[in-house]
């Protein structure tokens, strides 16, 4: 399984959207250099309020560019960085990856997939009604989260638009992604 990086984004301040960059630097065990969500322990405000000593399983947020076309067909205009992701991808089924998948990006960066992003009401604050487009239910009534995946940085490196992404699935039984 492989894909490509179409955009990279980061923000040193708490803001829902993140500006696009020419490159981002991933730091092993921390996240995106200079990004407000980088760190060993949780940085998302709701999680800090629960327990600030929790490990940060949400160091790097990836989202598939194909989602933008999907919501665009419903009248929503979404571009890379708009939903707060650090890496926008194309051609790889992020939501279908199991927990523990390694994503090798560019010349040496490695991310480990930890789970699904849990979309929140801030998405509706960005564009009213968008939350219903990125969270739904399948035929069995199970919640389906489509707003990307979260990961931790195993090996640092610079990531740029145009970099390739190669997925390395974990051995043993695969665990489906759950919200983190």
mmCIF file of C-alpha atoms in Angstrom:
data_model
loop_
_atom_site.group_PDB
_atom_site.id
_atom_site.type_symbol
_atom_site.label_atom_id
_atom_site.label_comp_id
_atom_site.label_asym_id
_atom_site.label_seq_id
_atom_site.Cartn_x
_atom_site.Cartn_y
_atom_site.Cartn_z
ATOM 1 C CA UNK A 1 0.000 0.000 0.000
ATOM 2 C CA UNK A 2 1.399 3.375 -0.947
ATOM 3 C CA UNK A 3 0.424 6.972 -1.521
ATOM 4 C CA UNK A 4 1.779 10.481 -1.744
ATOM 5 C CA UNK A 5 1.934 13.554 0.465
ATOM 6 C CA UNK A 6 -0.047 16.379 -1.155
ATOM 7 C CA UNK A 7 0.372 19.034 1.555
ATOM 8 C CA UNK A 8 1.963 19.589 4.960
ATOM 9 C CA UNK A 9 0.695 21.961 7.640
ATOM 10 C CA UNK A 10 1.579 23.105 11.151
ATOM 11 C CA UNK A 11 0.675 25.807 13.622
ATOM 12 C CA UNK A 12 2.438 26.940 16.784
ATOM 13 C CA UNK A 13 -0.804 28.385 18.178
ATOM 14 C CA UNK A 14 -4.104 26.757 19.076
ATOM 15 C CA UNK A 15 -6.268 27.205 16.007
ATOM 16 C CA UNK A 16 -8.604 24.812 14.227
ATOM 17 C CA UNK A 17 -6.932 25.202 10.850
ATOM 18 C CA UNK A 18 -3.217 24.938 10.136
ATOM 19 C CA UNK A 19 -1.384 26.912 7.443
ATOM 20 C CA UNK A 20 0.320 24.955 4.672
ATOM 21 C CA UNK A 21 4.112 24.855 4.705
ATOM 22 C CA UNK A 22 6.832 23.996 2.202
ATOM 23 C CA UNK A 23 7.955 21.279 4.634
ATOM 24 C CA UNK A 24 7.528 20.092 8.204
ATOM 25 C CA UNK A 25 10.104 18.408 10.412
ATOM 26 C CA UNK A 26 9.009 15.370 12.393
ATOM 27 C CA UNK A 27 10.782 14.835 15.718
ATOM 28 C CA UNK A 28 10.976 11.281 17.088
ATOM 29 C CA UNK A 29 8.718 10.823 20.105
ATOM 30 C CA UNK A 30 7.368 14.387 19.898
ATOM 31 C CA UNK A 31 5.545 15.231 16.678
ATOM 32 C CA UNK A 32 5.827 18.152 14.275
ATOM 33 C CA UNK A 33 8.519 20.654 15.212
ATOM 34 C CA UNK A 34 6.890 23.929 16.287
ATOM 35 C CA UNK A 35 3.345 22.543 16.229
ATOM 36 C CA UNK A 36 1.118 23.183 19.216
ATOM 37 C CA UNK A 37 0.260 19.465 19.487
ATOM 38 C CA UNK A 38 3.872 18.238 19.652
ATOM 39 C CA UNK A 39 4.969 16.590 22.874
ATOM 40 C CA UNK A 40 5.436 13.368 24.794
ATOM 41 C CA UNK A 41 2.205 13.880 26.763
ATOM 42 C CA UNK A 42 -1.230 14.934 25.483
ATOM 43 C CA UNK A 43 -1.621 18.464 24.123
ATOM 44 C CA UNK A 44 -5.254 18.495 22.994
ATOM 45 C CA UNK A 45 -7.088 20.686 25.493
ATOM 46 C CA UNK A 46 -9.880 18.214 26.295
ATOM 47 C CA UNK A 47 -7.373 15.445 26.999
ATOM 48 C CA UNK A 48 -5.120 17.687 29.096
ATOM 49 C CA UNK A 49 -8.178 18.542 31.229
ATOM 50 C CA UNK A 50 -8.839 14.804 31.801
ATOM 51 C CA UNK A 51 -5.257 13.757 32.577
ATOM 52 C CA UNK A 52 -2.230 15.797 31.435
ATOM 53 C CA UNK A 53 0.122 12.840 32.022
ATOM 54 C CA UNK A 54 -1.443 10.654 29.287
ATOM 55 C CA UNK A 55 0.926 9.702 26.470
ATOM 56 C CA UNK A 56 0.422 11.755 23.311
ATOM 57 C CA UNK A 57 -0.943 9.294 20.744
ATOM 58 C CA UNK A 58 -2.004 12.240 18.562
ATOM 59 C CA UNK A 59 1.383 13.737 17.635
ATOM 60 C CA UNK A 60 0.731 13.828 13.881
ATOM 61 C CA UNK A 61 -2.695 14.020 12.201
ATOM 62 C CA UNK A 62 -3.034 12.690 8.646
ATOM 63 C CA UNK A 63 -6.079 13.090 6.433
ATOM 64 C CA UNK A 64 -6.830 11.746 2.971
ATOM 65 C CA UNK A 65 -7.346 14.367 0.265
ATOM 66 C CA UNK A 66 -10.107 12.204 -1.231
ATOM 67 C CA UNK A 67 -12.325 13.314 1.685
ATOM 68 C CA UNK A 68 -12.241 16.886 0.345
ATOM 69 C CA UNK A 69 -13.820 15.739 -2.937
ATOM 70 C CA UNK A 70 -16.399 13.691 -1.055
ATOM 71 C CA UNK A 71 -17.543 16.611 1.105
ATOM 72 C CA UNK A 72 -17.186 18.954 -1.876
ATOM 73 C CA UNK A 73 -19.883 16.968 -3.660
ATOM 74 C CA UNK A 74 -22.149 17.902 -0.734
ATOM 75 C CA UNK A 75 -21.361 21.609 -1.073
ATOM 76 C CA UNK A 76 -18.485 21.997 1.406
ATOM 77 C CA UNK A 77 -15.193 23.640 0.451
ATOM 78 C CA UNK A 78 -12.300 22.047 2.350
ATOM 79 C CA UNK A 79 -8.614 22.428 1.504
ATOM 80 C CA UNK A 80 -5.411 20.969 2.996
ATOM 81 C CA UNK A 81 -4.854 22.179 6.567
ATOM 82 C CA UNK A 82 -8.463 23.316 6.997
ATOM 83 C CA UNK A 83 -9.355 20.425 9.311
ATOM 84 C CA UNK A 84 -6.184 20.801 11.368
ATOM 85 C CA UNK A 85 -4.187 17.976 9.830
ATOM 86 C CA UNK A 86 -0.411 18.001 9.561
ATOM 87 C CA UNK A 87 -0.118 15.745 6.514
ATOM 88 C CA UNK A 88 -2.588 15.526 3.648
ATOM 89 C CA UNK A 89 -2.327 12.342 1.576
ATOM 90 C CA UNK A 90 -3.613 10.882 -1.681
ATOM 91 C CA UNK A 91 -3.853 7.300 -2.870
ATOM 92 C CA UNK A 92 -3.574 5.461 0.452
ATOM 93 C CA UNK A 93 -6.545 4.123 2.425
ATOM 94 C CA UNK A 94 -5.665 5.696 5.756
ATOM 95 C CA UNK A 95 -8.941 4.690 7.413
ATOM 96 C CA UNK A 96 -8.418 1.034 6.452
ATOM 97 C CA UNK A 97 -5.002 0.719 8.100
ATOM 98 C CA UNK A 98 -4.700 -1.307 11.314
ATOM 99 C CA UNK A 99 -3.247 0.017 14.573
ATOM 100 C CA UNK A 100 0.540 -0.223 14.547
ATOM 101 C CA UNK A 101 0.982 0.294 10.813
ATOM 102 C CA UNK A 102 4.258 2.047 10.019
ATOM 103 C CA UNK A 103 4.126 4.824 7.443
ATOM 104 C CA UNK A 104 7.494 5.447 5.807
ATOM 105 C CA UNK A 105 7.470 8.944 4.350
ATOM 106 C CA UNK A 106 10.046 10.496 2.061
ATOM 107 C CA UNK A 107 13.699 9.835 2.818
ATOM 108 C CA UNK A 108 13.426 8.530 6.353
ATOM 109 C CA UNK A 109 10.515 9.725 8.476
ATOM 110 C CA UNK A 110 8.477 6.934 10.066
ATOM 111 C CA UNK A 111 5.073 7.299 11.734
ATOM 112 C CA UNK A 112 3.205 4.638 13.698
ATOM 113 C CA UNK A 113 -0.580 4.721 13.316
ATOM 114 C CA UNK A 114 -2.326 4.908 16.698
ATOM 115 C CA UNK A 115 -5.993 5.384 15.803
ATOM 116 C CA UNK A 116 -8.747 7.526 14.347
ATOM 117 C CA UNK A 117 -9.227 11.207 14.883
ATOM 118 C CA UNK A 118 -12.382 11.786 16.872
ATOM 119 C CA UNK A 119 -14.087 14.680 15.097
ATOM 120 C CA UNK A 120 -15.536 17.354 17.351
ATOM 121 C CA UNK A 121 -17.966 20.264 17.185
ATOM 122 C CA UNK A 122 -15.167 22.580 16.027
ATOM 123 C CA UNK A 123 -15.742 21.073 12.563
ATOM 124 C CA UNK A 124 -19.251 22.589 12.531
ATOM 125 C CA UNK A 125 -17.805 25.892 13.767
ATOM 126 C CA UNK A 126 -15.535 25.787 10.703
ATOM 127 C CA UNK A 127 -18.445 25.012 8.326
ATOM 128 C CA UNK A 128 -21.941 24.393 9.634
ATOM 129 C CA UNK A 129 -23.114 20.868 8.833
ATOM 130 C CA UNK A 130 -19.644 19.521 7.967
ATOM 131 C CA UNK A 131 -19.492 17.327 11.087
ATOM 132 C CA UNK A 132 -22.332 15.152 9.731
ATOM 133 C CA UNK A 133 -20.280 14.626 6.578
ATOM 134 C CA UNK A 134 -17.211 13.321 8.419
ATOM 135 C CA UNK A 135 -19.044 11.230 11.049
ATOM 136 C CA UNK A 136 -21.816 8.859 10.149
ATOM 137 C CA UNK A 137 -23.094 5.343 10.649
ATOM 138 C CA UNK A 138 -22.671 2.221 8.562
ATOM 139 C CA UNK A 139 -25.436 -0.253 7.654
ATOM 140 C CA UNK A 140 -25.046 -1.969 11.050
ATOM 141 C CA UNK A 141 -25.377 1.315 12.934
ATOM 142 C CA UNK A 142 -21.702 1.556 13.897
ATOM 143 C CA UNK A 143 -20.109 5.005 14.042
ATOM 144 C CA UNK A 144 -17.842 5.757 11.076
ATOM 145 C CA UNK A 145 -15.207 8.467 11.578
ATOM 146 C CA UNK A 146 -13.736 9.829 8.334
ATOM 147 C CA UNK A 147 -11.673 12.823 9.499
ATOM 148 C CA UNK A 148 -8.289 11.138 9.368
ATOM 149 C CA UNK A 149 -5.918 9.176 11.531
ATOM 150 C CA UNK A 150 -3.488 9.939 14.325
ATOM 151 C CA UNK A 151 0.078 8.765 14.712
ATOM 152 C CA UNK A 152 3.281 9.053 16.690
ATOM 153 C CA UNK A 153 6.732 9.762 15.285
ATOM 154 C CA UNK A 154 9.038 6.729 15.432
ATOM 155 C CA UNK A 155 11.818 8.227 13.277
ATOM 156 C CA UNK A 156 12.165 11.916 12.546
ATOM 157 C CA UNK A 157 12.755 13.603 9.237
ATOM 158 C CA UNK A 158 11.613 16.319 6.875
ATOM 159 C CA UNK A 159 8.303 15.770 5.043
ATOM 160 C CA UNK A 160 7.357 17.695 1.893
ATOM 161 C CA UNK A 161 4.525 17.651 -0.631
ATOM 162 C CA UNK A 162 5.357 15.058 -3.271
ATOM 163 C CA UNK A 163 7.007 12.650 -0.833
ATOM 164 C CA UNK A 164 5.980 9.023 -1.165
ATOM 165 C CA UNK A 165 4.270 7.119 1.637
ATOM 166 C CA UNK A 166 4.740 3.358 2.036
ATOM 167 C CA UNK A 167 2.608 1.463 4.546
ATOM 168 C CA UNK A 168 4.141 -1.460 6.426
ATOM 169 C CA UNK A 169 1.424 -3.506 8.121
ATOM 170 C CA UNK A 170 2.121 -4.988 11.561
ATOM 171 C CA UNK A 171 2.568 -8.736 11.975
ATOM 172 C CA UNK A 172 0.040 -10.877 13.760
ATOM 173 C CA UNK A 173 -3.672 -10.243 13.963
ATOM 174 C CA UNK A 174 -4.589 -6.722 12.881
ATOM 175 C CA UNK A 175 -6.553 -4.455 15.202
ATOM 176 C CA UNK A 176 -8.924 -2.048 13.468
ATOM 177 C CA UNK A 177 -8.528 1.641 14.205
ATOM 178 C CA UNK A 178 -10.488 3.115 17.097
ATOM 179 C CA UNK A 179 -10.698 6.722 18.197
ATOM 180 C CA UNK A 180 -7.738 8.078 20.152
#
